[in-house]
Structures are given as structure tokens and as C-alpha cells.
Coordinates of C-alpha atoms in Angstrom, one line a residue:
X137 CA 211.5 80.7 329.5
X138 CA 214.0 83.4 328.6
X139 CA 216.8 80.8 328.2
X140 CA 214.6 78.6 326.0
X141 CA 213.6 81.6 324.0
X142 CA 217.2 82.6 323.4
X143 CA 218.3 79.0 322.5
X144 CA 215.4 78.5 320.1
X145 CA 216.1 81.9 318.5
X146 CA 219.7 80.9 318.0
X147 CA 218.9 77.6 316.5
X148 CA 216.4 79.2 314.2
X149 CA 219.0 81.7 313.0
X150 CA 221.6 78.9 312.5
X151 CA 219.2 76.7 310.5
X152 CA 220.7 77.9 307.2
X153 CA 219.0 76.7 304.1
X154 CA 216.4 74.8 306.1
X155 CA 215.2 77.9 307.8
X156 CA 215.1 79.8 304.5
X157 CA 213.1 77.1 302.7
X158 CA 210.7 76.8 305.6
X159 CA 210.3 80.5 306.0
X160 CA 209.6 80.9 302.3
X161 CA 207.1 78.1 302.3
X162 CA 205.3 79.7 305.3
X163 CA 205.4 83.0 303.5
X164 CA 203.8 81.6 300.4
X165 CA 201.2 79.8 302.5
X166 CA 200.4 83.1 304.3
X167 CA 200.1 85.0 301.0
X168 CA 197.8 82.3 299.6
X169 CA 195.5 82.5 302.6
X170 CA 195.4 86.3 302.5
X171 CA 194.9 86.3 298.7
X172 CA 191.9 84.0 299.1
X173 CA 190.4 86.4 301.6
X174 CA 191.0 89.7 299.8
X175 CA 190.5 88.3 296.3
X176 CA 187.2 86.7 297.3
X177 CA 185.9 89.9 298.7
X178 CA 187.0 91.9 295.7
X179 CA 185.5 89.6 293.2
X180 CA 182.2 89.2 295.0
X181 CA 181.8 93.0 295.3
X182 CA 182.5 93.3 291.6
X183 CA 179.7 90.9 290.5
X184 CA 176.9 93.4 290.8
X185 CA 175.1 91.9 287.8
X186 CA 175.5 88.4 289.2
X187 CA 174.3 88.6 292.8
X188 CA 173.7 84.9 293.0
X189 CA 177.2 84.1 291.7
X190 CA 178.6 86.7 294.1
X191 CA 177.4 84.6 297.0
X192 CA 178.8 81.5 295.5
X193 CA 182.2 83.2 295.2
X194 CA 182.1 84.3 298.9
X195 CA 181.2 80.8 300.0
X196 CA 183.8 79.2 297.8
X197 CA 186.5 81.6 299.1
X198 CA 185.7 80.7 302.8
X199 CA 185.6 77.0 302.0
X200 CA 188.9 77.2 300.2
X201 CA 190.5 79.1 303.1
X202 CA 189.3 76.5 305.6
X203 CA 190.6 73.6 303.4
X204 CA 193.9 75.5 302.9
X205 CA 194.5 75.7 306.6
X206 CA 194.2 72.0 307.0
X207 CA 196.2 71.1 303.9
X208 CA 199.0 73.7 304.6
X209 CA 199.2 72.5 308.2
X210 CA 199.9 68.9 307.0
X211 CA 202.3 70.3 304.3
X212 CA 204.3 72.3 306.9
X213 CA 204.3 69.5 309.4
X214 CA 207.1 67.9 307.5
X215 CA 209.2 71.0 308.0
X216 CA 208.8 70.8 311.7
X217 CA 209.5 67.1 311.8
X218 CA 212.8 67.7 309.9
X219 CA 213.6 70.6 312.2
X220 CA 213.1 68.3 315.2
X221 CA 215.3 65.7 313.7
X222 CA 218.1 68.2 313.2
X223 CA 217.7 69.5 316.8
X224 CA 217.3 66.1 318.4
X225 CA 220.8 66.0 319.9
X226 CA 220.5 69.5 321.2
X227 CA 217.2 68.8 322.8
X228 CA 218.7 65.7 324.4
X229 CA 221.5 67.8 325.9
X230 CA 219.0 70.2 327.3
X231 CA 217.0 67.4 328.8
X232 CA 220.2 66.0 330.4
X233 CA 220.9 69.3 332.1
X234 CA 217.5 69.6 333.6
X235 CA 215.1 70.9 330.9
X236 CA 211.5 69.8 331.5
X237 CA 209.1 68.3 329.0
X238 CA 207.2 71.6 329.0
X239 CA 210.3 73.5 328.0
X240 CA 211.2 71.1 325.3
X241 CA 207.6 71.4 323.9
X242 CA 207.9 75.2 324.2
X243 CA 211.0 75.1 322.0
X244 CA 208.9 73.8 319.1
X245 CA 206.0 76.2 319.8
X246 CA 208.5 79.1 319.8
X247 CA 209.9 77.9 316.4
X248 CA 206.3 78.1 315.0
X249 CA 205.7 81.5 316.5
X250 CA 208.9 82.9 315.0
X251 CA 207.8 81.7 311.6
X252 CA 204.3 83.2 312.2
X253 CA 205.8 86.6 313.2
X254 CA 207.8 86.6 310.0
X255 CA 205.3 85.1 307.5
X256 CA 201.9 86.4 308.6
X257 CA 202.4 90.2 308.2
X258 CA 204.7 89.9 305.3
X259 CA 202.4 87.4 303.5
X260 CA 199.4 89.7 304.0
X261 CA 201.4 92.6 302.6
X262 CA 202.6 90.5 299.6
X263 CA 199.0 89.4 298.9
X264 CA 197.6 92.9 299.1
X265 CA 200.5 94.3 296.9
X266 CA 200.1 91.5 294.4
X267 CA 196.4 92.0 294.0
X268 CA 196.9 95.8 293.7
X269 CA 199.5 95.3 291.0
X270 CA 197.2 92.9 289.2
X271 CA 194.3 95.4 289.2
X272 CA 196.7 98.1 288.0
X273 CA 197.8 95.9 285.1
X274 CA 194.2 95.3 284.2
X275 CA 193.3 99.0 284.6
X276 CA 193.0 99.7 280.8
X277 CA 190.6 96.9 280.4
X278 CA 188.6 97.9 283.5
X279 CA 188.4 101.5 282.4
X280 CA 186.6 100.3 279.2
X281 CA 184.1 98.5 281.4
X282 CA 183.5 101.6 283.5
X283 CA 182.8 103.6 280.3
X284 CA 180.2 101.0 279.3
X285 CA 178.3 101.3 282.6
X286 CA 179.8 98.4 284.4
X287 CA 180.9 98.9 288.0
X288 CA 184.6 99.5 288.6
X289 CA 186.5 96.4 289.8
X290 CA 188.9 97.3 292.6
X291 CA 190.7 95.8 295.6
X292 CA 188.7 95.6 298.8
X293 CA 190.4 95.1 302.1
X294 CA 188.4 95.3 305.4
X295 CA 189.7 95.1 309.0
X296 CA 188.0 91.8 309.5
X297 CA 189.6 90.3 306.4
X298 CA 193.0 91.5 307.5
X299 CA 192.5 90.0 311.0
X300 CA 191.4 86.7 309.5
X301 CA 194.3 86.8 307.0
X302 CA 196.8 87.3 309.9
X303 CA 195.1 84.6 312.1
X304 CA 195.0 81.9 309.5
X305 CA 198.8 81.4 309.0
X306 CA 199.3 81.5 312.8
X307 CA 196.7 78.8 313.3
X308 CA 198.2 76.8 310.4
X309 CA 201.7 76.9 311.8
X310 CA 200.6 76.0 315.3
X311 CA 198.6 73.0 313.9
X312 CA 201.7 72.0 311.9
X313 CA 204.0 72.2 315.0
X314 CA 201.6 70.3 317.3
X315 CA 202.9 66.8 316.4
X316 CA 206.5 67.8 316.6
X317 CA 206.0 69.5 320.0
X318 CA 204.4 66.4 321.4
X319 CA 207.2 64.2 320.1
X320 CA 209.8 66.6 321.5
X321 CA 208.2 66.4 325.0
X322 CA 208.4 62.6 324.9
X323 CA 212.1 62.4 324.0
X324 CA 214.4 60.8 326.6
X325 CA 218.0 62.0 326.9
X326 CA 219.4 58.7 325.8
X327 CA 217.3 58.5 322.7
X328 CA 217.9 62.2 321.8
X329 CA 221.7 62.0 322.3
X330 CA 221.9 58.9 320.1
X331 CA 220.2 60.9 317.3
X332 CA 217.2 60.1 315.1
X333 CA 219.5 59.7 312.1
X334 CA 221.0 56.5 313.5
X335 CA 217.8 54.6 314.2
X336 CA 217.9 51.0 313.0
X337 CA 215.9 49.7 310.1
X338 CA 212.3 48.9 310.8
X339 CA 212.4 45.5 309.1
X340 CA 214.7 43.4 307.0
X341 CA 213.5 42.1 303.6
X342 CA 214.0 38.6 302.6
X343 CA 215.0 39.5 299.0
X344 CA 217.5 42.4 298.9
X345 CA 218.4 44.1 295.6
X346 CA 221.4 42.7 293.9
X347 CA 223.3 45.9 293.1
X348 CA 225.1 47.7 295.8
X349 CA 223.5 51.1 295.0
X350 CA 220.0 49.6 295.0
X351 CA 220.8 47.8 298.3
X352 CA 222.1 51.0 299.9
X353 CA 219.0 53.0 298.6
X354 CA 216.6 50.4 300.0
X355 CA 218.3 50.3 303.4
X356 CA 218.5 54.1 303.6
X357 CA 214.7 54.4 302.9
X358 CA 214.0 51.8 305.6
X359 CA 216.4 53.4 308.1
X360 CA 214.8 56.8 307.5
X361 CA 211.5 55.6 308.8
X362 CA 209.4 58.6 309.8
X363 CA 211.4 61.0 307.7
X364 CA 210.7 59.0 304.5
X365 CA 207.0 58.9 305.5
X366 CA 207.1 62.6 306.1
X367 CA 208.5 63.3 302.7
X368 CA 205.9 61.0 301.0
X369 CA 203.2 62.8 303.0
X370 CA 204.5 66.2 301.7
X371 CA 204.2 64.9 298.1
X372 CA 200.7 63.6 298.8
X373 CA 199.6 66.9 300.3
X374 CA 201.2 68.8 297.4
X375 CA 199.2 66.8 294.9
X376 CA 196.0 67.2 297.0
X377 CA 196.5 70.9 297.4
X378 CA 197.2 71.7 293.8
X379 CA 194.4 69.4 292.6
X380 CA 192.0 71.1 295.0
X381 CA 193.1 74.6 293.8
X382 CA 192.7 73.6 290.2
X383 CA 189.4 71.8 290.7
X384 CA 187.9 74.9 292.5
X385 CA 189.3 77.2 289.8
X386 CA 188.1 75.2 286.8
X387 CA 184.8 74.4 288.5
X388 CA 184.2 78.1 289.3
X389 CA 185.0 79.1 285.7
X390 CA 182.8 76.3 284.2
X391 CA 180.0 77.2 286.6
X392 CA 180.1 80.8 285.6
X393 CA 180.2 79.9 281.9
X394 CA 177.1 77.6 282.3
X395 CA 175.1 80.6 283.5
X396 CA 175.3 82.4 280.1
X397 CA 172.2 82.4 278.1
X398 CA 172.4 81.2 274.5
X399 CA 170.2 83.9 273.0
X400 CA 171.6 87.3 272.0
X401 CA 168.5 89.5 272.4
X402 CA 165.3 88.9 274.3
X403 CA 162.2 91.0 275.2
X404 CA 160.3 89.5 278.1
X405 CA 156.6 90.4 278.0
X406 CA 153.8 89.8 280.4
X407 CA 150.3 90.8 279.5
X408 CA 146.9 91.0 281.2
X409 CA 143.6 91.1 279.4
X410 CA 144.8 92.5 276.1
X411 CA 144.9 91.4 272.5
X412 CA 148.4 89.8 272.3
X413 CA 148.2 89.2 268.6
X414 CA 148.4 92.9 267.7
X415 CA 151.3 93.4 270.2
X416 CA 153.4 90.5 268.9
X417 CA 152.7 91.4 265.3
X418 CA 153.9 95.0 265.8
X419 CA 157.0 93.9 267.6
X420 CA 157.9 91.3 264.8
X421 CA 157.4 93.9 262.1
X422 CA 159.6 96.5 263.9
X423 CA 162.4 94.1 264.6
X424 CA 162.3 92.7 261.0
X425 CA 162.4 96.2 259.5
X426 CA 165.3 97.3 261.7
X427 CA 167.6 94.3 261.5
X428 CA 166.2 91.9 258.9
X429 CA 167.2 89.0 261.2
X430 CA 165.2 86.0 262.3
X431 CA 162.6 86.7 264.9
X432 CA 160.5 84.2 266.9
X433 CA 158.1 84.3 269.9
X434 CA 157.5 81.7 272.6
X435 CA 155.0 81.5 275.4
X436 CA 155.3 79.7 278.7
X437 CA 151.8 78.3 278.7
X438 CA 151.8 76.8 282.2
X439 CA 150.5 73.5 280.9
X440 CA 152.4 70.6 282.4
X441 CA 152.5 66.8 282.3
X442 CA 153.8 65.2 285.5
X443 CA 153.3 61.5 285.8
X444 CA 156.7 60.5 287.3
X445 CA 160.3 61.6 287.4
X446 CA 160.9 60.1 284.0
X447 CA 157.5 61.3 282.6
X448 CA 157.3 65.1 283.0
X449 CA 157.3 67.9 280.5
X450 CA 156.1 71.4 279.9
X451 CA 154.2 72.9 276.9
X452 CA 155.7 75.9 275.1
X453 CA 154.6 77.6 271.9
X454 CA 156.4 78.8 268.8
X455 CA 154.9 81.3 266.5
X456 CA 153.6 79.6 263.3
X457 CA 156.5 80.6 261.1
X458 CA 159.2 79.5 263.6
X459 CA 157.3 76.3 264.3
X460 CA 157.2 75.5 260.5
X461 CA 161.0 76.2 260.2
X462 CA 161.8 73.9 263.2
X463 CA 159.4 71.1 262.5
X464 CA 159.7 71.3 258.7
X465 CA 156.0 71.8 258.1
X466 CA 152.7 72.7 259.6
X467 CA 151.4 71.3 262.9
X468 CA 149.7 67.9 262.4
X469 CA 146.0 67.7 263.4
X470 CA 144.9 65.8 266.5
X471 CA 141.7 63.9 267.0
X472 CA 141.2 65.2 270.5
X473 CA 143.0 67.8 272.7
X474 CA 145.7 70.3 271.7
X475 CA 148.1 68.9 269.0
X476 CA 151.8 69.1 270.1
X477 CA 155.1 67.7 269.0
X478 CA 157.5 66.2 271.5
X479 CA 161.1 67.5 271.5
X480 CA 163.3 65.0 273.6
X481 CA 166.5 66.1 275.3
X482 CA 169.7 65.9 273.2
X483 CA 171.5 63.4 275.4
X484 CA 168.6 61.9 277.4
X485 CA 166.1 59.2 277.1
X486 CA 162.8 60.0 275.3
X487 CA 159.8 60.1 277.7
X488 CA 156.9 60.3 275.2
X489 CA 156.1 58.7 271.8
X490 CA 153.9 59.8 268.9
X491 CA 150.2 59.0 269.3
X492 CA 150.0 59.4 273.1
X493 CA 147.1 61.3 274.7
X494 CA 148.1 63.3 277.8
X495 CA 146.1 64.9 280.6
X496 CA 142.9 63.2 279.4
X497 CA 139.7 64.5 280.9
X498 CA 141.2 67.9 281.9
X499 CA 141.2 71.4 280.3
X500 CA 144.9 70.8 279.4
X501 CA 144.3 67.6 277.3
X502 CA 147.1 67.2 274.7
X503 CA 147.9 64.8 271.9
X504 CA 151.4 64.0 270.9
X505 CA 151.2 63.9 267.1
X506 CA 154.9 63.4 266.4
X507 CA 158.5 63.5 267.8
X508 CA 161.0 66.0 266.4
X509 CA 164.7 65.8 267.3
X510 CA 165.7 69.0 265.4
X511 CA 167.4 71.5 267.8
X512 CA 165.0 74.2 269.0
X513 CA 165.9 77.8 268.1
X514 CA 168.7 79.2 270.1
X515 CA 167.5 80.7 273.3
X516 CA 164.1 79.0 273.5
X517 CA 165.5 76.7 276.1
X518 CA 168.9 78.0 277.0
X519 CA 171.3 75.5 278.6
X520 CA 171.0 76.2 282.3
X521 CA 167.2 76.4 282.3
X522 CA 166.8 73.4 280.0
X523 CA 168.9 71.1 282.1
X524 CA 167.5 72.1 285.5
X525 CA 163.8 72.5 284.7
X526 CA 163.1 70.3 281.7
X527 CA 165.3 67.2 281.9
X528 CA 162.7 65.1 280.0
X529 CA 162.3 67.5 277.1
X530 CA 159.4 69.7 276.2
X531 CA 156.1 69.6 274.2
X532 CA 155.9 72.2 271.4
X533 CA 152.8 73.6 269.7
X534 CA 152.2 76.5 267.4
X535 CA 151.0 79.8 268.6
X536 CA 148.1 79.8 266.2
X537 CA 146.8 76.5 267.5
X538 CA 147.1 77.5 271.1
X539 CA 145.4 80.9 270.5
X540 CA 142.6 79.2 268.6
X541 CA 142.0 76.9 271.6
X542 CA 142.3 79.6 274.3
X543 CA 141.7 82.9 272.5
X544 CA 144.0 85.9 272.8
X545 CA 142.2 87.3 275.8
X546 CA 139.9 85.8 278.4
X547 CA 137.6 87.8 280.6
X548 CA 138.7 88.1 284.2
X549 CA 142.3 87.3 285.3
X550 CA 144.1 86.3 282.2
X551 CA 147.9 86.7 282.5
X552 CA 150.2 85.5 279.7
X553 CA 154.0 85.5 279.5
X554 CA 155.9 85.8 276.2
X555 CA 159.5 85.8 275.1
X556 CA 160.4 87.7 272.0
X557 CA 163.8 86.7 270.5
X558 CA 165.8 88.5 267.8
X559 CA 169.0 87.0 266.2
X560 CA 171.1 90.2 266.0
X561 CA 174.7 91.2 266.7
X562 CA 174.0 95.0 267.0
X563 CA 171.3 96.4 269.2
X564 CA 172.1 100.1 268.8
X565 CA 169.0 100.8 266.6
X566 CA 166.9 97.9 267.7
X567 CA 166.4 98.8 271.3
X568 CA 165.1 102.4 270.8
X569 CA 162.8 101.2 268.0
X570 CA 161.2 98.4 270.2
X571 CA 160.9 100.8 273.1
X572 CA 159.0 103.3 270.9
X573 CA 156.7 100.6 269.6
X574 CA 156.0 99.3 273.1
X575 CA 155.3 102.9 274.3
X576 CA 152.9 103.5 271.3
X577 CA 151.0 100.3 272.3
X578 CA 150.6 101.6 275.9
X579 CA 153.0 99.1 277.5
X580 CA 155.1 100.1 280.5
X581 CA 158.5 98.9 281.5
X582 CA 157.2 97.7 284.8
X583 CA 154.0 95.7 285.3
X584 CA 151.6 98.0 287.1
X585 CA 148.9 95.4 287.8
X586 CA 146.0 97.5 286.2
X587 CA 142.9 96.2 284.5
X588 CA 144.7 96.2 281.1
X589 CA 148.4 96.3 281.2
X590 CA 151.5 95.1 279.4
X591 CA 154.9 95.0 281.0
X592 CA 158.2 94.4 279.3
X593 CA 161.9 93.9 280.0
X594 CA 164.7 94.0 277.4
X595 CA 167.7 91.7 277.9
X596 CA 170.5 92.8 275.6
X597 CA 173.1 90.1 275.3
X598 CA 174.7 91.1 272.0
X599 CA 178.6 91.0 271.9
X600 CA 178.9 94.8 272.4
X601 CA 176.3 95.1 275.3
X602 CA 177.5 96.0 278.8
X603 CA 176.3 92.6 280.1
X604 CA 178.5 90.6 277.7
X605 CA 181.5 93.0 278.2
X606 CA 181.0 92.5 281.9
X607 CA 180.9 88.7 281.6
X608 CA 184.1 88.9 279.5
X609 CA 185.8 90.9 282.3
X610 CA 184.6 88.4 284.9
X611 CA 186.2 85.5 282.8
X612 CA 189.5 87.4 282.6
X613 CA 189.5 88.2 286.4
X614 CA 188.6 84.6 287.3
X615 CA 191.4 83.3 285.0
X616 CA 193.9 85.7 286.5
X617 CA 193.0 84.9 290.1
X618 CA 192.8 81.1 289.4
X619 CA 196.2 81.1 287.6
X620 CA 197.8 83.2 290.4
X621 CA 196.4 80.9 293.1
X622 CA 197.7 77.8 291.4
X623 CA 201.2 79.4 290.9
X624 CA 201.3 80.3 294.6
X625 CA 200.2 76.7 295.6
X626 CA 202.9 75.2 293.3
X627 CA 205.6 77.6 294.8
X628 CA 204.6 76.7 298.3
X629 CA 204.6 73.0 297.7
X630 CA 208.0 73.2 295.9
X631 CA 209.6 75.1 298.7
X632 CA 208.2 72.7 301.3
X633 CA 209.5 69.7 299.3
X634 CA 212.9 71.3 298.7
X635 CA 213.2 72.3 302.4
X636 CA 212.3 68.8 303.6
X637 CA 214.8 67.0 301.2
X638 CA 217.5 69.6 302.0
X639 CA 217.1 69.1 305.7
X640 CA 217.4 65.3 305.3
X641 CA 220.5 65.8 303.2
X642 CA 222.1 67.8 306.0
X643 CA 221.2 65.0 308.4
X644 CA 223.0 62.4 306.2
X645 CA 226.3 64.2 305.7
X646 CA 228.0 61.7 308.0
X647 CA 226.5 58.8 306.1
X648 CA 227.8 60.3 302.8
X649 CA 231.3 60.7 304.3
X650 CA 231.3 57.1 305.4
X651 CA 230.4 56.0 301.9
X652 CA 233.1 58.2 300.3
X653 CA 235.7 56.9 302.8
X654 CA 234.8 53.4 301.7
X655 CA 235.6 54.2 298.1
X656 CA 232.1 54.8 296.7
X657 CA 232.3 56.5 293.3
X658 CA 230.4 59.7 292.4
X659 CA 228.3 57.8 289.9
X660 CA 227.2 55.2 292.6
X661 CA 226.3 58.0 295.0
X662 CA 224.2 59.7 292.3
X663 CA 222.5 56.4 291.4
X664 CA 221.7 55.6 295.1
X665 CA 220.1 59.0 295.6
X666 CA 218.2 58.8 292.3
X667 CA 216.7 55.5 293.4
X668 CA 215.6 57.1 296.6
X669 CA 214.1 60.0 294.7
X670 CA 212.1 57.6 292.4
X671 CA 210.9 55.6 295.4
X672 CA 209.8 58.8 297.1
X673 CA 208.0 60.0 294.0
X674 CA 206.4 56.6 293.3
X675 CA 204.9 56.4 296.8
X676 CA 203.8 60.0 297.0
X677 CA 202.4 60.3 293.5
X678 CA 200.8 56.8 293.6
X679 CA 198.8 57.9 296.7
X680 CA 198.4 61.6 296.0
X681 CA 197.3 61.7 292.4
X682 CA 194.3 59.4 292.7
X683 CA 193.2 61.2 295.9
X684 CA 193.9 64.5 294.3
X685 CA 191.8 63.6 291.2
X686 CA 188.9 62.6 293.5
X687 CA 189.2 65.9 295.3
X688 CA 189.3 67.8 292.0
X689 CA 186.1 66.1 290.8
X690 CA 184.4 66.6 294.1
X691 CA 185.2 70.4 294.0
X692 CA 183.9 70.6 290.4
X693 CA 180.8 68.7 291.2
X694 CA 180.0 70.9 294.2
X695 CA 180.3 74.1 292.1
X696 CA 178.5 72.8 289.0
X697 CA 175.7 70.7 290.4
X698 CA 174.9 67.0 289.6
X699 CA 173.3 67.5 286.2
X700 CA 175.8 70.0 284.9
X701 CA 178.6 67.9 286.2
X702 CA 177.3 64.8 284.4
X703 CA 176.8 66.7 281.2
X704 CA 180.4 68.1 281.2
X705 CA 182.1 65.0 282.7
X706 CA 184.2 64.1 279.6
X707 CA 185.7 67.5 279.4
X708 CA 186.3 67.5 283.2
X709 CA 188.1 64.2 283.0
X710 CA 190.5 65.6 280.3
X711 CA 191.2 68.6 282.6
X712 CA 191.9 66.4 285.7
X713 CA 194.2 64.2 283.7
X714 CA 196.1 67.2 282.4
X715 CA 196.3 68.6 286.0
X716 CA 197.6 65.2 287.3
X717 CA 200.2 65.0 284.6
X718 CA 201.5 68.5 285.3
X719 CA 201.7 67.7 289.1
X720 CA 203.5 64.5 288.4
X721 CA 206.0 66.1 286.1
X722 CA 206.6 69.1 288.4
X723 CA 207.1 66.9 291.4
X724 CA 209.6 64.7 289.6
X725 CA 211.5 67.7 288.4
X726 CA 211.6 69.3 291.9
X727 CA 212.8 66.0 293.5
X728 CA 215.5 65.5 290.8
X729 CA 216.6 69.1 291.5
X730 CA 216.8 68.3 295.2
X731 CA 218.7 65.0 294.4
X732 CA 221.3 66.9 292.4
X733 CA 221.8 69.3 295.3
X734 CA 222.2 66.3 297.6
X735 CA 224.9 64.8 295.3
X736 CA 226.8 68.1 295.4
X737 CA 226.5 68.2 299.2
X738 CA 227.7 64.6 299.5
X739 CA 230.8 65.0 297.3
X740 CA 231.9 68.5 298.0
X741 CA 232.3 68.6 301.8
X742 CA 235.3 67.6 303.8
X743 CA 235.2 63.9 304.8
X744 CA 237.0 64.3 308.2
X745 CA 234.7 67.1 309.4
X746 CA 231.6 65.2 308.3
X747 CA 232.8 62.1 310.1
X748 CA 233.2 64.1 313.3
X749 CA 229.8 65.8 312.8
X750 CA 227.2 65.4 315.5

């Protein structure tokens, strides 16, 4: 074991550029896994106003970490395959002098452990330091939030998160080395000494390319066999990884944006056995005197129509003035039942038509007198509530007609819920005035459940309110973490791809020397390698981009939900196409950069030493 440890350590140190690329790729992967753990905890702890969204962030962070372990294991697998190809002759020599299969397998496991010992602690430190620097750069903005009463956003690192962040890269590297370790144990001395770089082509095509460079490129790709498939799989996994990262990030941002209400100021009221007409009139008068802005009141009546999934709606009220502004006139009269106007969804199919009678023979009988497609006042049905609860639209009646039918108070248990909206951009004077009016009318901020009681809750969503400032901060933080995560993913993929192509270039130095000794010009060598690069990119991107787009859309759909996903699908398709285009362009640039390095390697080394190279 000691001898195998020393031999593996020596080979690992002598790996040169391959070792550095693989080590950097493992370091980036470790930092990515740690950043997901620490960043998820920090963001979730900061969302004190969004407790539901906090749980979503934690769940998304754990899911992303689990998927990253799988994707990064496949990504780093190519590095171990190339490492095995470079050490094949050495392993064959060890087998010929008595090394057992277990010892050959241990050599690959030791390689993975060396990388783990280097990448895991350094990656955790880099992730913690990077997040700390990010929060420090955002400190001026975060201080403004603290002054406005929003909880301070800071980095949270727990012992459990550190242990998990250290364990994830170790598990990832061991999974990546598993296939190479099994292959090393199956090597026979004869196969190993012959070398993997000299394996014959898998098949011979009937129609070979006409030009010499195209013929050489085609035969090199076929002769590479498993190495070519490994490089293609690296490109495929890169596309999948970056698409998954971008899909989660964009879906998380879009999901958070969809939770924002469309109203700017709302007073939620619930009343029991009181004259609501006086209460609402006093509030309207106070708000109008303070701001001069539009004011309207709605009531969730509790009246519903539920005939089927495509025939369901709920009845809401608008105060008489707001109803007239929305409908364009007074409420039409109905022969029987409560008159109402149907408001269909903006992008859905109408479920009711004018002249229908609903809930006949019940206390909630209604008559649809007309259909109005004018948008309801902002906030009456804000986006998230409208889409999830009322997909078939709503039935609207005037507050005067509803009160005339039911009365403003009914003996016994009569509970009513109202929403009082004000179109205002400044609540500094409005909130104290409404609080004073509610106190004068005997209302309490909490519903006490007494014989006569009014409860209220003010939701201030004006641009200068703490809630809106907090939501702005959340958007900034999500964008920072999303962008940083995508940059880390791109760096890790680029390092893995460069390391894989660089290792293959080292394996082919003897082949390049033979071509140069046969009189092949620099231009022809460059053309041959460029064709190989284009073949590699065509296969990898042709498989990876469609699969990555599907992963992107699945991640966004999981975060947004089916209805919201369908509503925003055109915008999401544009985003996924932009992501796929960026991945394709970046992959092509990295491969061309590696190809230029391969050309320099092929033409700058000594022919005699490369021909004698083992």
C-alpha cells in the first residue's frame, strides 16, 4: 500500500497541465457545492417576510446540491478516464512486476483522494470567502434595509453545512473515479503496455472523405474511441449543468416575482354584526381627503358557482362608484336573483354567457346580466391569487345591490370580509389617518371575537415601504447568487473541457511527430484538429443542448407551478434559447482555444523525442 501511495503521488505531481486543470475543475466544483449550501442557508434565513419562499429556497438548494453531485461526477469522470489513458503503460508495468488488481484499483482511488484533500477544504474556504466578500460589497445597500426595519442579511455557516460541504466533493470525486478504477483493475499487462492510444479503429467507413486532412481527422476520431466519447460526454454534461443552473436561477427569480401583489395599499377588514356602510364610508372619506387618489372596496362574499372544472366562479363586489367606472354604467337589473356581470380571464376561455341563471332554487341565486372584458381595478384580483383560485374568471356585482339583498348586518353570526384599496405612492400620512379613523370607530388591529367587533390589517406595498424595499433587496441578492453560481458552473465546465482536451493532446504527441516527419504542413495539422473540434462540438452540443433545454424547462416548471409556467411560457422559451446560444458559443470558443493549444504542441516539440515517447 505504501509503495502504491508513493507511486500514485509521484504520478499525480508529474501530471503537469493535466493535474492543474483537473485540480482547478475539482476546486470549482467543491466551491460550487459549498456555495449552494451556505448561500441557501443565508438566503432562507434572510427571507423573514417570506416564510413560505424561505422553505422553497431551502428545498431548491438541497435539490440543486444533489443534482450537482451527479452532474459533476459525470463531468469529472472524463478527467479520470484521461488520467487512466496517460498512466496505462505505467499500470501495465506495475501489473507485469506483480501488482494485483486491488492495487491497480487503489491507484485510481488514491488519485481521487488526493484531489479531494486538495479541493474540498480549499473549495469550502473559497465559497465562504466569496460569499463574505459579496455581502461586504452589498453592505451599503443592506444597511439601508436595516434602517427601514428589514432584518439584516448576513452569511450563515453552521457545522452541519460545513460537514456536508466537505463531504459532497469527496463523494463526487469518488463517484467520478469509480469507472476508471474498475477499468484499471481489468487491464492485462499486454493491453496496458501496448497503450490505449494505439488501439485500432472501431470500424471502417465505406465512403472516406476525399481530402487528406478530413481523412486523418475522421480516422483519429474513430481511433480515439472511448476518449472521443468521453469528451463528447463532457460537453453534454456541461450543457446540462449550465442549463440546470440557469433554469433554477431564472425559475427562482420568476417565482419570487409572481408572488408580488399588484396593489400598492390595502386595508383588510373583517367585521361581525356591525353597520359596515358607516365604516366603509368613513374610510373612503379619510383616504380621499389625505391622498385624493382612487379608492375602491371589494368584498369576498363567499357565493360560489361550481358546476365543473370549466364552470366555476366566485362572486365579488365593487363599491357602486368603482363598479360604474369598470363596467361603464350602472348594474343592469335582473328578473330573478342577484344581478351580476361576468368578468372572464384575460387569456382563458369564457365559462358563462349573458342571460344565464345560476344557483337556481338556492339562497345564492344569481343572474348573469352581461359579460365585461374590461380589466378589473389593480389589486382586486392580483396575479397569483387570480391564476390559482379563479381560473374561470369571476362574477362581479355592486356593493349597493348586494347590501340591498342581504342587508349590512344580520342578527346572529354575520361575518363579512372587505378589502379597501387606495392608489397611492406615499403612505406616510395615509396610514396614521386610517389608524385614527379605525380607532374612533372602535375597531381593533386584531379580531377579538366579541359580540360586535371589527378587525383590520394594513398592507403597505408602496415603493418606499419596508416590504417593497425588502423585495427589491431579495431580487438583488437572488440575481447576485444566480449570476455567481452560473459563472462558477461555466468555469468548472471550461476547466474540465480544457483538461480533457489537453490530456488527449499529450497522448497524441507521437502521432503529431509522425505526421510532421511525413511532411505534413502546419496548415494541414491545424485543419485536421479544427475538423476534430467541430465534430466534437457537433456531437456534444447536438445532444446536450436539447437535453439541457428540457432540464431548464423542467426546473422552471417545478418552481413556478403548472399554471404560472403556461402563462409565462413564451418568455421562458426566449430565455432558454438565449441560454442555449450562450452555451453553444462558449463551448465552441473553449474548444477552439484548446485546438490552438494542440496546434502549438504539435508543431513546437522535438520530433525525435516525441517519436521515442512512450
